[in-house]
Each structure stands twice: as structure tokens, then as C-alpha cells.
CSV table of C-alpha atoms in Angstrom, one decimal:
chain,number,residue,atom,x,y,z
B,1,MET,CA,85.8,-130.4,40.5
B,2,PRO,CA,82.6,-128.8,39.4
B,3,ALA,CA,83.0,-125.0,38.9
B,4,PRO,CA,81.1,-122.9,41.4
B,5,LEU,CA,78.2,-120.8,40.2
B,6,ALA,CA,79.6,-117.6,41.7
B,7,HIS,CA,81.7,-115.4,39.5
B,8,PRO,CA,84.2,-112.7,40.3
B,9,VAL,CA,82.1,-109.6,41.2
B,10,LEU,CA,83.1,-106.1,40.1
B,11,LYS,CA,84.1,-103.7,42.9
B,12,ASN,CA,84.1,-100.4,41.0
B,13,GLY,CA,86.9,-98.2,42.4
B,14,VAL,CA,88.9,-100.8,44.2
B,15,GLY,CA,91.2,-101.4,41.3
B,16,ALA,CA,90.1,-99.1,38.5
B,17,PHE,CA,87.1,-96.9,38.4
B,18,ILE,CA,84.8,-97.2,35.4
B,19,PRO,CA,82.6,-94.1,35.0
B,20,GLN,CA,79.1,-95.5,34.6
B,21,CYS,CA,77.6,-92.8,32.3
B,22,ARG,CA,78.2,-93.8,28.7
B,23,ARG,CA,76.1,-91.4,26.7
B,24,LEU,CA,74.2,-88.1,27.1
B,25,VAL,CA,71.6,-87.2,24.5
B,26,PHE,CA,70.4,-83.6,24.3
B,27,HIS,CA,67.0,-82.8,22.7
B,28,TYR,CA,65.9,-79.3,22.0
B,29,CYS,CA,63.3,-77.5,19.9
B,30,GLU,CA,64.6,-74.7,17.7
B,31,ARG,CA,61.4,-72.6,17.9
B,32,SER,CA,59.8,-73.1,21.3
B,33,GLY,CA,60.5,-70.8,24.2
B,34,SER,CA,61.1,-73.6,26.8
B,35,SER,CA,64.3,-74.5,24.9
B,36,ARG,CA,65.9,-71.1,25.1
B,37,GLY,CA,68.0,-72.0,28.1
B,38,MET,CA,68.9,-75.3,26.6
B,39,ILE,CA,70.1,-73.7,23.3
B,40,GLU,CA,72.2,-71.3,25.2
B,41,TYR,CA,73.7,-74.1,27.2
B,42,LEU,CA,74.5,-76.0,24.0
B,43,LYS,CA,76.2,-73.0,22.5
B,44,LYS,CA,78.2,-72.0,25.6
B,45,ASP,CA,78.9,-74.8,27.9
B,46,LEU,CA,78.4,-78.2,26.2
B,47,ILE,CA,81.6,-78.4,24.2
B,48,GLN,CA,83.7,-77.7,27.3
B,49,PHE,CA,81.8,-80.4,29.1
B,50,ALA,CA,82.4,-82.9,26.3
B,51,LYS,CA,86.1,-82.1,26.3
B,52,GLU,CA,86.4,-82.6,30.0
B,53,HIS,CA,84.5,-85.9,29.9
B,54,PRO,CA,85.8,-87.8,26.9
B,55,HIS,CA,84.4,-91.1,28.3
B,56,VAL,CA,80.8,-89.8,27.8
B,57,GLU,CA,79.4,-89.8,24.3
B,58,VAL,CA,77.5,-86.6,23.7
B,59,ILE,CA,74.7,-86.5,21.1
B,60,VAL,CA,72.7,-83.4,20.2
B,61,THR,CA,69.4,-83.8,18.2
B,62,PRO,CA,66.6,-81.4,17.6
B,63,ARG,CA,63.2,-82.7,18.7
B,64,PRO,CA,60.7,-80.2,17.3
B,65,SER,CA,57.6,-79.1,19.3
B,66,LYS,CA,58.7,-80.9,22.4
B,67,HIS,CA,60.3,-79.6,25.7
B,68,PRO,CA,64.0,-79.9,25.9
B,69,VAL,CA,65.2,-83.1,27.5
B,70,ILE,CA,68.5,-84.7,28.5
B,71,ARG,CA,68.7,-88.5,28.4
B,72,GLY,CA,71.6,-90.2,30.2
B,73,LEU,CA,72.4,-93.8,29.2
B,74,TYR,CA,74.4,-96.0,31.6
B,75,LEU,CA,76.4,-99.2,31.5
B,76,ASN,CA,73.7,-101.2,33.4
B,77,GLY,CA,71.4,-100.6,30.4
B,78,ARG,CA,69.1,-98.2,32.2
B,79,ASP,CA,68.5,-94.6,31.2
B,80,LYS,CA,67.6,-91.4,33.1
B,81,VAL,CA,65.6,-88.7,31.5
B,82,VAL,CA,65.4,-85.2,32.8
B,83,CYS,CA,63.2,-82.5,31.3
B,84,VAL,CA,64.9,-79.1,31.4
B,85,ARG,CA,62.1,-76.9,30.1
B,86,ASN,CA,62.4,-73.2,31.0
B,87,MET,CA,65.8,-73.7,32.8
B,88,GLU,CA,68.7,-71.4,32.8
B,89,PRO,CA,72.1,-72.7,31.5
B,90,LYS,CA,73.4,-72.8,35.0
B,91,ASP,CA,70.6,-75.1,36.2
B,92,ILE,CA,70.9,-77.3,33.1
B,93,SER,CA,74.6,-77.6,33.9
B,94,GLY,CA,73.6,-78.9,37.3
B,95,LYS,CA,71.3,-81.5,35.8
B,96,VAL,CA,74.0,-82.6,33.4
B,97,THR,CA,76.4,-83.1,36.3
B,98,LEU,CA,73.7,-85.1,38.1
B,99,LEU,CA,73.2,-87.4,35.1
B,100,LYS,CA,77.0,-87.7,34.5
B,101,GLU,CA,77.7,-88.7,38.1
B,102,SER,CA,74.9,-91.2,38.4
B,103,ALA,CA,75.3,-94.9,38.0
B,104,GLY,CA,71.9,-95.4,36.4
B,105,ASN,CA,70.4,-97.4,39.3
B,106,ARG,CA,67.0,-96.8,40.6
B,107,MET,CA,66.7,-94.4,43.5
B,108,LYS,CA,67.1,-96.4,46.7
B,109,VAL,CA,66.7,-95.5,50.4
B,110,PHE,CA,69.8,-96.5,52.3
B,111,ASN,CA,69.0,-97.2,55.9
B,112,LYS,CA,72.4,-98.4,56.9
B,113,PRO,CA,75.5,-96.2,57.3
B,114,VAL,CA,77.9,-98.8,55.8
B,115,ILE,CA,77.2,-101.5,53.2
B,116,SER,CA,80.0,-104.0,52.5
B,117,THR,CA,80.6,-107.5,51.3
B,118,THR,CA,83.6,-108.0,53.5
B,119,GLU,CA,83.0,-109.1,57.1
B,120,SER,CA,84.1,-107.1,60.1
B,121,VAL,CA,87.8,-107.0,60.8
B,122,ARG,CA,87.6,-108.1,64.4
B,123,GLY,CA,84.9,-110.7,63.7
B,124,ILE,CA,81.3,-111.0,64.8
B,125,TRP,CA,80.8,-111.4,68.5
B,126,SER,CA,80.2,-115.0,69.7
B,127,PRO,CA,79.2,-116.1,73.2
B,128,PHE,CA,81.6,-119.1,73.0
B,129,HIS,CA,84.7,-116.9,72.3
B,130,ALA,CA,83.9,-113.9,74.5
B,131,ALA,CA,85.1,-113.7,78.1
B,132,PRO,CA,82.3,-114.9,80.5
B,133,HIS,CA,80.6,-112.2,82.6
B,134,LYS,CA,82.1,-112.0,86.1
B,135,ILE,CA,80.1,-110.8,89.0
K,1,MET,CA,73.0,-79.7,6.5
K,2,ALA,CA,70.9,-76.8,5.1
K,3,GLY,CA,68.5,-77.1,8.0
K,4,LEU,CA,71.3,-76.5,10.5
K,5,LEU,CA,72.4,-73.3,8.8
K,6,ARG,CA,69.0,-71.8,8.9
K,7,SER,CA,68.6,-72.4,12.7
K,8,PRO,CA,69.9,-70.0,15.2
K,9,LEU,CA,72.1,-72.7,16.7
K,10,VAL,CA,75.6,-72.7,15.2
K,11,LEU,CA,78.2,-74.9,16.8
K,12,ALA,CA,81.9,-74.1,16.1
K,13,ARG,CA,83.2,-76.9,13.8
K,14,ALA,CA,86.7,-76.7,15.2
K,15,GLY,CA,85.4,-77.1,18.7
K,16,LEU,CA,83.9,-80.4,17.8
K,17,ARG,CA,87.1,-81.9,16.7
K,18,ALA,CA,88.6,-83.0,19.9
K,19,SER,CA,85.5,-84.4,21.6
K,20,ALA,CA,82.9,-87.0,21.2
K,21,VAL,CA,80.2,-84.5,20.2
K,22,ARG,CA,78.2,-85.3,17.1
K,23,VAL,CA,75.7,-82.9,15.5
K,24,CYS,CA,72.8,-84.6,13.6
K,25,PRO,CA,70.8,-83.1,10.8
K,26,PRO,CA,67.3,-82.2,12.0
K,27,THR,CA,65.4,-85.2,11.0
K,28,LEU,CA,63.4,-87.3,13.4
K,29,ALA,CA,64.5,-90.5,11.7
K,30,ARG,CA,68.0,-90.1,13.1
K,31,THR,CA,67.1,-89.2,16.6
K,32,PHE,CA,69.0,-92.1,18.2
K,33,LEU,CA,72.4,-92.8,16.7
K,34,ILE,CA,73.2,-96.1,18.3
K,35,ASN,CA,76.4,-97.5,16.9
K,36,VAL,CA,75.9,-95.7,13.6
K,37,LYS,CA,79.2,-95.2,11.8
K,38,PRO,CA,79.4,-91.8,10.2
K,39,THR,CA,79.6,-92.1,6.5
K,40,LYS,CA,82.5,-90.4,4.6
K,41,LYS,CA,80.1,-87.6,3.4
K,42,ALA,CA,78.7,-87.0,6.8
K,43,ALA,CA,82.1,-86.9,8.3
K,44,ARG,CA,83.2,-84.3,5.9
K,45,ASP,CA,80.1,-82.2,6.4
K,46,ASP,CA,80.2,-82.4,10.2
K,47,GLY,CA,83.8,-81.5,10.2
K,48,PHE,CA,84.2,-84.4,12.5
K,49,THR,CA,87.2,-86.6,11.6
K,50,GLY,CA,87.0,-88.8,14.7
K,51,SER,CA,90.7,-88.7,15.3
K,52,PRO,CA,91.1,-87.9,19.0
K,53,SER,CA,94.6,-86.4,18.9
K,54,SER,CA,97.3,-85.3,16.5
K,55,PRO,CA,99.8,-88.1,17.3
K,56,SER,CA,97.2,-90.6,16.2
K,57,GLU,CA,96.6,-88.7,13.0
K,58,ALA,CA,100.2,-88.9,12.2
K,59,ALA,CA,100.2,-92.6,13.0
K,60,ALA,CA,97.1,-93.1,10.8
K,61,THR,CA,98.7,-91.5,7.8
K,62,GLU,CA,101.8,-93.7,8.4
K,63,ILE,CA,99.6,-96.8,8.4
K,64,GLY,CA,97.8,-95.6,5.3
K,65,ASN,CA,101.0,-95.2,3.4
K,66,ASP,CA,102.3,-98.5,4.7
K,67,SER,CA,99.7,-100.8,3.3
K,68,SER,CA,96.9,-99.7,0.9
K,69,LYS,CA,95.1,-103.0,1.8
K,70,TYR,CA,93.9,-101.7,5.2
K,71,ARG,CA,91.9,-98.5,5.2
K,72,THR,CA,92.2,-96.1,8.2
K,73,GLU,CA,88.8,-95.9,9.7
K,74,ALA,CA,87.3,-92.9,11.4
K,75,ILE,CA,86.8,-93.6,15.1
K,76,PRO,CA,83.1,-93.3,16.0
K,77,PRO,CA,82.1,-91.4,19.1
K,78,ALA,CA,81.1,-94.6,20.9
K,79,VAL,CA,84.5,-96.2,20.4
K,80,PHE,CA,86.2,-92.9,21.5
K,81,ALA,CA,84.2,-92.9,24.7
K,82,PHE,CA,84.9,-96.6,25.2
K,83,ALA,CA,88.6,-96.0,24.9
K,84,ASN,CA,88.6,-93.2,27.3
K,85,ARG,CA,86.6,-95.2,29.8
K,86,LEU,CA,89.3,-97.8,29.9
K,87,GLY,CA,92.4,-95.6,29.5
K,88,LEU,CA,93.0,-96.8,25.9
K,89,ASN,CA,93.3,-93.2,24.8
K,90,ASN,CA,97.0,-93.5,25.9
K,91,LEU,CA,97.7,-96.1,23.2
K,92,SER,CA,100.3,-94.7,20.8
K,93,ASP,CA,98.6,-96.5,17.9
K,94,GLN,CA,95.0,-95.4,17.9
K,95,THR,CA,94.1,-97.6,14.9
K,96,LEU,CA,94.2,-100.5,17.4
K,97,LEU,CA,90.9,-99.2,18.8
K,98,MET,CA,88.8,-100.2,15.8
K,99,ARG,CA,90.7,-103.4,15.6
K,100,ILE,CA,89.9,-104.3,19.2
K,101,VAL,CA,86.1,-104.0,18.7
K,102,THR,CA,85.9,-105.9,15.4
K,103,HIS,CA,85.3,-109.6,15.6
K,104,PRO,CA,86.6,-111.8,12.8
K,105,SER,CA,83.0,-112.5,11.7
K,106,TYR,CA,82.8,-108.9,10.6
K,107,GLU,CA,84.5,-109.6,7.2
K,108,ARG,CA,85.0,-106.4,5.2
K,109,VAL,CA,87.7,-105.6,2.8
K,110,GLY,CA,90.4,-103.5,4.4
K,111,VAL,CA,89.2,-104.0,8.0
K,112,ARG,CA,91.5,-105.5,10.6
K,113,THR,CA,89.9,-107.8,13.2
K,114,ASN,CA,90.8,-108.6,16.8
K,115,GLN,CA,91.7,-112.3,16.4
K,116,GLY,CA,95.4,-111.8,16.9
K,117,LEU,CA,95.0,-109.5,19.9
K,118,ASP,CA,92.3,-111.8,21.3
K,119,VAL,CA,94.7,-114.8,21.4
K,120,LEU,CA,97.6,-112.7,22.7
K,121,GLY,CA,95.5,-111.0,25.3
K,122,GLY,CA,94.0,-114.3,26.5
K,123,LYS,CA,97.5,-115.8,27.2
K,124,VAL,CA,98.8,-112.6,28.8
K,125,MET,CA,95.7,-112.4,31.0
K,126,GLU,CA,96.1,-116.0,32.2
K,127,MET,CA,99.7,-115.5,32.9
K,128,PHE,CA,99.2,-112.4,35.1
K,129,VAL,CA,96.3,-114.0,37.0
K,130,LEU,CA,98.3,-117.2,37.6
K,131,GLU,CA,101.4,-115.3,38.6
K,132,TYR,CA,99.5,-113.3,41.1
K,133,LEU,CA,97.5,-116.2,42.7
K,134,ASN,CA,100.6,-118.4,42.8
K,135,THR,CA,102.6,-115.8,44.6
K,136,LYS,CA,99.9,-114.8,47.0
K,137,TYR,CA,98.9,-118.3,47.9
K,138,PRO,CA,102.1,-120.4,47.6
K,139,LYS,CA,100.6,-123.5,49.2
K,140,MET,CA,97.4,-123.7,47.1
K,141,PRO,CA,96.9,-127.1,45.6
K,142,VAL,CA,97.6,-127.2,41.8
K,143,GLU,CA,94.1,-128.2,40.7
K,144,MET,CA,92.6,-125.4,42.8
K,145,LEU,CA,95.0,-122.9,41.4
K,146,GLN,CA,94.1,-124.0,37.8
K,147,GLU,CA,90.4,-123.8,38.7
K,148,ALA,CA,90.9,-120.3,40.1
K,149,VAL,CA,92.7,-119.0,37.0
K,150,ASN,CA,90.0,-120.6,34.9
K,151,ILE,CA,87.3,-118.8,36.8
K,152,TYR,CA,88.9,-115.4,36.5
K,153,THR,CA,89.6,-115.8,32.8
K,154,ARG,CA,86.7,-117.8,31.4
K,155,THR,CA,84.1,-116.5,29.0
K,156,THR,CA,81.4,-116.1,31.6
K,157,THR,CA,83.6,-113.7,33.6
K,158,LEU,CA,84.8,-111.8,30.6
K,159,GLU,CA,81.3,-111.5,29.3
K,160,LEU,CA,80.3,-109.7,32.5
K,161,MET,CA,83.4,-107.5,32.3
K,162,ALA,CA,82.5,-106.7,28.7
K,163,LYS,CA,79.0,-105.5,29.8
K,164,GLU,CA,80.6,-103.4,32.5
K,165,PHE,CA,83.0,-101.9,30.0
K,166,GLY,CA,80.1,-101.0,27.7
K,167,VAL,CA,81.3,-103.3,24.8
K,168,ASN,CA,77.7,-103.7,23.5
K,169,ASP,CA,77.7,-100.2,22.0
K,170,VAL,CA,80.9,-100.6,20.1
K,171,LEU,CA,81.0,-104.2,19.1
K,172,ARG,CA,81.2,-105.1,15.4
K,173,TRP,CA,80.3,-108.6,14.5
K,174,VAL,CA,78.0,-110.6,12.3
K,175,HIS,CA,75.5,-113.2,13.4
K,176,SER,CA,75.9,-116.7,12.0
K,177,LYS,CA,73.6,-117.7,9.2
K,178,PRO,CA,70.6,-119.8,10.4
K,179,GLU,CA,71.8,-122.8,8.4
K,180,ALA,CA,75.4,-122.6,9.7
K,181,GLY,CA,76.6,-125.6,11.5
K,182,HIS,CA,78.1,-123.8,14.5
K,183,GLN,CA,76.3,-120.7,15.8
K,184,LEU,CA,78.5,-117.8,16.9
K,185,SER,CA,77.3,-116.7,20.4
K,186,HIS,CA,77.2,-113.1,21.5
K,187,ARG,CA,79.1,-113.9,24.7
K,188,THR,CA,82.1,-115.3,22.9
K,189,VAL,CA,82.3,-112.2,20.8
K,190,LYS,CA,82.1,-109.9,23.8
K,191,ALA,CA,84.7,-111.9,25.7
K,192,SER,CA,87.0,-111.6,22.7
K,193,VAL,CA,86.9,-107.8,22.9
K,194,VAL,CA,88.0,-107.9,26.5
K,195,ARG,CA,90.9,-110.1,25.7
K,196,ALA,CA,91.8,-108.0,22.7
K,197,VAL,CA,92.0,-104.9,25.0
K,198,VAL,CA,94.6,-106.7,27.2
K,199,GLY,CA,96.4,-107.8,24.0
K,200,ALA,CA,96.4,-104.3,22.6
K,201,ILE,CA,97.8,-102.8,25.8
K,202,TYR,CA,100.5,-105.5,26.0
K,203,SER,CA,101.7,-105.1,22.4
K,204,ASP,CA,101.4,-101.3,22.4
K,205,GLN,CA,102.5,-100.2,25.9
K,206,GLY,CA,104.4,-103.2,27.2
K,207,LEU,CA,104.2,-105.9,29.9
K,208,ILE,CA,103.9,-103.7,33.0
K,209,LYS,CA,101.0,-101.6,31.7
K,210,ALA,CA,99.1,-104.7,30.7
K,211,ARG,CA,99.8,-106.2,34.1
K,212,ASP,CA,98.4,-103.0,35.7
K,213,PHE,CA,95.3,-103.3,33.6
K,214,VAL,CA,94.7,-106.9,34.5
K,215,HIS,CA,95.3,-106.2,38.2
K,216,ALA,CA,93.0,-103.2,38.2
K,217,HIS,CA,90.1,-104.6,36.3
K,218,LEU,CA,90.2,-108.4,36.8
K,219,LEU,CA,92.1,-109.2,40.0
K,220,SER,CA,90.4,-106.4,42.0
K,221,ARG,CA,87.1,-108.4,41.6
K,222,GLU,CA,85.8,-110.1,44.6
K,223,PHE,CA,85.8,-113.9,44.6
K,224,LYS,CA,86.0,-116.3,47.6
K,225,LEU,CA,88.7,-118.8,46.9
K,226,GLU,CA,87.7,-121.0,49.9
K,227,THR,CA,84.8,-122.3,47.9
K,228,LEU,CA,87.2,-124.0,45.5
K,229,LEU,CA,88.9,-126.1,48.1
K,230,GLN,CA,87.0,-129.4,48.1
K,231,ILE,CA,88.2,-132.0,50.5
K,232,GLU,CA,86.5,-135.4,50.6
K,233,GLU,CA,87.9,-136.7,53.9
K,234,PRO,CA,89.2,-133.8,56.0
K,235,LYS,CA,90.3,-135.8,59.1
K,236,ARG,CA,92.3,-138.2,57.0
K,237,TYR,CA,93.9,-135.5,54.9
K,238,LEU,CA,94.8,-133.4,57.9
K,239,SER,CA,96.4,-136.4,59.6
K,240,VAL,CA,98.5,-137.1,56.5
K,241,LEU,CA,99.5,-133.5,56.2
K,242,MET,CA,100.7,-133.2,59.8
K,243,LYS,CA,102.7,-136.4,59.3
K,244,ARG,CA,104.4,-135.0,56.3
K,245,LEU,CA,105.1,-131.7,58.1
K,246,GLY,CA,106.7,-133.7,60.9
K,247,ARG,CA,104.3,-132.3,63.5
K,248,GLU,CA,102.3,-134.0,66.2
K,249,ARG,CA,99.2,-135.8,65.1
K,250,PRO,CA,96.0,-133.8,65.1
K,251,VAL,CA,93.6,-134.2,68.1
K,252,ALA,CA,90.1,-132.8,68.3
K,253,ARG,CA,89.0,-131.3,71.6
K,254,LEU,CA,85.6,-130.0,72.6
K,255,MET,CA,86.0,-126.3,73.5
K,256,ALA,CA,82.5,-125.2,74.2
K,257,GLU,CA,79.0,-126.6,73.9
K,258,THR,CA,75.4,-125.7,74.6
K,259,GLY,CA,72.1,-127.4,74.4
K,260,ARG,CA,73.3,-131.0,74.1
K,261,GLN,CA,69.9,-132.5,75.1
K,262,SER,CA,67.9,-129.8,73.2
K,263,LYS,CA,66.6,-129.6,69.7
K,264,ALA,CA,69.4,-127.2,68.6
K,265,PRO,CA,72.7,-128.1,70.1
K,266,VAL,CA,75.9,-126.2,69.3
K,267,PHE,CA,79.4,-127.7,69.7
K,268,ILE,CA,82.6,-125.8,69.2
K,269,VAL,CA,85.5,-128.2,68.5
K,270,GLY,CA,89.2,-127.2,68.1
K,271,VAL,CA,91.8,-129.3,66.4
K,272,TYR,CA,95.2,-129.3,68.1
K,273,SER,CA,98.6,-130.4,66.9
K,274,GLY,CA,100.3,-130.7,70.3
K,275,THR,CA,99.4,-127.6,72.2
K,276,GLU,CA,98.9,-125.4,69.1
K,277,LYS,CA,95.3,-125.0,67.8
K,278,ILE,CA,95.3,-125.4,64.1
K,279,GLY,CA,91.6,-125.2,63.3
K,280,GLU,CA,88.2,-124.7,64.8
K,281,GLY,CA,84.7,-125.7,63.8
K,282,PHE,CA,81.1,-125.5,65.0
K,283,GLY,CA,78.3,-127.9,64.4
K,284,SER,CA,75.0,-129.3,65.7
K,285,SER,CA,76.7,-132.6,66.4
K,286,LEU,CA,80.1,-133.6,67.6
K,287,LYS,CA,81.1,-135.2,64.4
K,288,MET,CA,79.9,-132.3,62.3
K,289,ALA,CA,81.9,-129.9,64.4
K,290,GLU,CA,85.0,-132.1,64.2
K,291,THR,CA,84.7,-132.3,60.4
K,292,ARG,CA,84.4,-128.6,60.2
K,293,ALA,CA,87.4,-128.1,62.4
K,294,ASN,CA,89.5,-130.4,60.3
K,295,LYS,CA,88.4,-128.6,57.2
K,296,ASP,CA,89.2,-125.3,58.7
K,297,ALA,CA,92.7,-126.5,59.6
K,298,LEU,CA,93.3,-127.6,56.0
K,299,THR,CA,91.9,-124.3,54.6
K,300,LYS,CA,94.1,-122.3,56.9
K,301,TYR,CA,97.1,-124.2,55.7
K,302,TYR,CA,96.5,-124.3,52.0
K,303,LEU,CA,95.1,-120.8,51.7
K,304,GLU,CA,97.8,-119.1,53.7
K,305,GLU,CA,98.2,-115.6,52.2
K,306,GLN,CA,101.5,-113.9,51.6
K,307,LYS,CA,101.5,-110.2,52.5
K,308,ASP,CA,103.7,-107.6,50.8
K,309,PHE,CA,105.0,-109.8,48.0
K,310,GLY,CA,106.7,-108.9,44.8
K,311,LEU,CA,105.8,-110.6,41.5
K,312,PRO,CA,108.2,-112.3,39.1
K,313,SER,CA,107.3,-109.8,36.4
K,314,ASP,CA,108.7,-107.0,38.5
K,315,VAL,CA,112.0,-107.6,36.8
K,316,GLU,CA,110.5,-105.6,33.9
K,317,ILE,CA,110.3,-102.5,36.0
K,318,GLU,CA,113.5,-100.5,35.8
K,319,GLY,CA,115.3,-100.2,39.1
K,320,LYS,CA,113.1,-102.6,41.0
K,321,VAL,CA,114.8,-105.3,42.9
K,322,TYR,CA,113.0,-108.7,42.7
K,323,THR,CA,113.3,-110.9,45.7
K,324,PRO,CA,112.3,-114.5,44.8
K,325,THR,CA,108.9,-115.4,46.2
K,326,LYS,CA,108.2,-118.4,48.4
K,327,VAL,CA,107.6,-121.6,46.6
K,328,GLY,CA,105.1,-123.9,48.3
K,329,ASP,CA,105.0,-127.7,48.6
K,330,THR,CA,102.6,-129.7,46.5
K,331,GLN,CA,99.4,-131.0,47.9
K,332,ILE,CA,99.5,-134.1,50.1
K,333,VAL,CA,99.0,-137.4,48.4
K,334,VAL,CA,96.6,-139.6,50.2
């Protein structure tokens, strides 16, 4: 019989969970003032972060005369860039967590409380299967 | 690395060892290090050996002593991250990691490729998928079962899995020459890495760990098996099936209807074997609804799910008692 066009779709977390952030790139400038917090973060907190998250590849590169920036790259091929100019290490840590936990998708508004591919357990209501209204 | 020493930023070299952090010399030309293998000189300067843990270093030296033909490669950060994402950091032989991601087209002296692991992993994967589907749906027709196994393990699916694993970063292969007779496709190469992962887990950690991996990553995926059941003549097939089962012949009865004279009628037809309803269908004509009902009855029969079943490979788990699973009949012959 002809093979169907549909393929088995990933349900991340149902079986195994694959963390979606694959790489974090840290850019800083060695001279400019806006990178002061970033440099302190790189010295103090980054190595601990990299040890705790071995599935994330961490790259540190100087980028002279530019504001400090963190770029997160994801398994869906997209990337997220966050400028951390004039931020304290604490705030930068927050941004890193944000990038690490993201899946790389575009920001979406979710209007529904539940989104699922499986139908309801009890079935969708049908007038032919429900008890008729009795007066 | 003179530029780095002058700067106020000094990272502890020892701290870098057990992580995927790489420090780059301050040149704009190397801002993005996508799949760049650190050269031996850079590795020494960085103090980054690439070995994730001490047991693997011991294993690496053993391999090095064992055969001088194959060199022990430093594991790049991308491969280290890839391994941790999939749980391959638990492999006792960490040299398998570079082997998994190297396709046979990447011919270099002293480099092991994933061909063996690919073949092994492919067979192992098929076996676990087949075992699971056969146990869960004992009455599934044979062609349908084969098709289902094929869909789960074919290159298209594995290519998608490879993308979701992040294989593109770590893959090592070589494009075919333009004048080559057969062009090697990217998707075949990606699929080979996924199979090689399964093969590596199987050979390194045993059958049960490989089974867990296949169940977690492959069988947890969503796929509607009902679409594979294709029946040409549902009424005739159902009639033959009921005869073989020794049950009363199927009779279709109209259960509910609306709008018979209108543009959009709806008929609900149920198929009964005696007093038991075995299938139900809806349609805009009586015939359509009856066909759907017959098809529903066949689907309910062939795709009957077992709940709380054990798999034949459970015998490999120590202390687990294996109760033989239900073996279904073959499909009806019309």
C-alpha cells in the first residue's frame, strides 16, 4: 500500500526530553564600560553554569567596540539575541536562564488554556448520541 | 594567546576542563566557531583536552595503546553537548562518540567511522519497534505491521529525529564529487548517525538500555496507525471475518438520521453481530454510513490494543518475570 505522507511527530517530554538550547555565545568588549557586568559574569558565574548544563555548548568571544550580547542557538535552527549592556551579573544570569530554557520559537500569544493533539477522553458531544431533552 | 594575557579577563584553565566552554583568541575572524575542531596546538594552549571525565581518559589511553592505527581524537564541544543532550555521556567508551558522528565518506587515516554501528543500530531499532507494535496490537495484519515498522524506522523519520537531536552541528561527512555516479545525500548521512547512536548504546550498555532509548525517542512519537489500515471492500471483509470467528453475520441498522430530504443529510448506521454492536459510522448517504460502519468494525477488531503488557525482551531484565503475550490470528483471506 502507498506510504502515508504523515510521519511520526516528536512529542518532547513524553518519552525523553531533549533540551532545545544547543549553544550560547557570549560577546563582550574588553575596554568599554557597558561590558563591565558581562565580564564579571564571565569570571564568576559562567563556568558554574556550563558545568551544570553540559548539553549547552558555551562559546566566549571578544567583540571589540560593541555592546555585550548573548546569542542563543536552538535545535529548530533559529537564534535569539539578547543585548546585556550595562547589566549586573545577577541580571545577566537571568537572561542566560531565559535563553537556556527557551525552545527558539517565535513569541506567540496563546489564547487557549490547553493545546493538544489528542482528542478529549470522553469524546466530543454529538446530538445523535446524547440523551434527548425531556420536558 | 598573548592577547588574552594582556586583557583583564583571565579564566581558570582547570575550570574549563570539565565543561563545554571554549575560549577563543581575540580575533574577529574566529567569532563563530561552528563545527571547528580544535587543532592540537590550540588544544594545548587552551588547556582544553575535550575529555569529559576521567574514566574516558583511562579508556582513551587504553585504546591508544591497543592499536596505533586509530588515533584518539579530542571531543569537540559540539559533540560533548550532543552526547549530553541524548544521555550518551554515560557510555563507558567515550571514543564511540566521535565514531557515531563520522560517516564512512569522511575518510581520514586513523579515524573510525559509524558504518558498523549504523548497521547494528538499524537492526536493533527495527527489532524493538516490531516487538512493541506486535505485542501492543496482536491482531494487526502483517502487511500493516511491516508498514508501521517501516514508517518508524525509515530515513525520512530518522532524518527528522536527527534534526531534533542537533546532528547537523556534529556531523562529519564529505559530499560526493560532482562527477560521481551516485550522489551521497545529506539525509542518508543524518539518518546513519541516529542509527549509530542506537547501535552504540546497544553495544556499550546492553539490550535494555538500547530498548529504553528507542522507546523514549522513537516510540513516544505520535503516529495514527489507523491510517495504515486500507480495506477495499469493508462489508465483504467484515462478513468473512465474522464467519471465521464463528459469530453471527453482520447486519447494518440505521440508528439515527436527520435531514433526509435536505441538502445535507446525516445518517448514523450501526453494524450489529446479533445484539452486539461492533461498529458505527456516519455519512451523508445510507451507503456511505454503512461503509464507514463496516470499516469501523474492522478497525476496532484489527487495532485492538493490549494494555499493561510485557515485552519479550523483558527476559533480559534481572528478576523480571515474563508472561508470554497474546499472539493474534492472521488477517482474513478473502
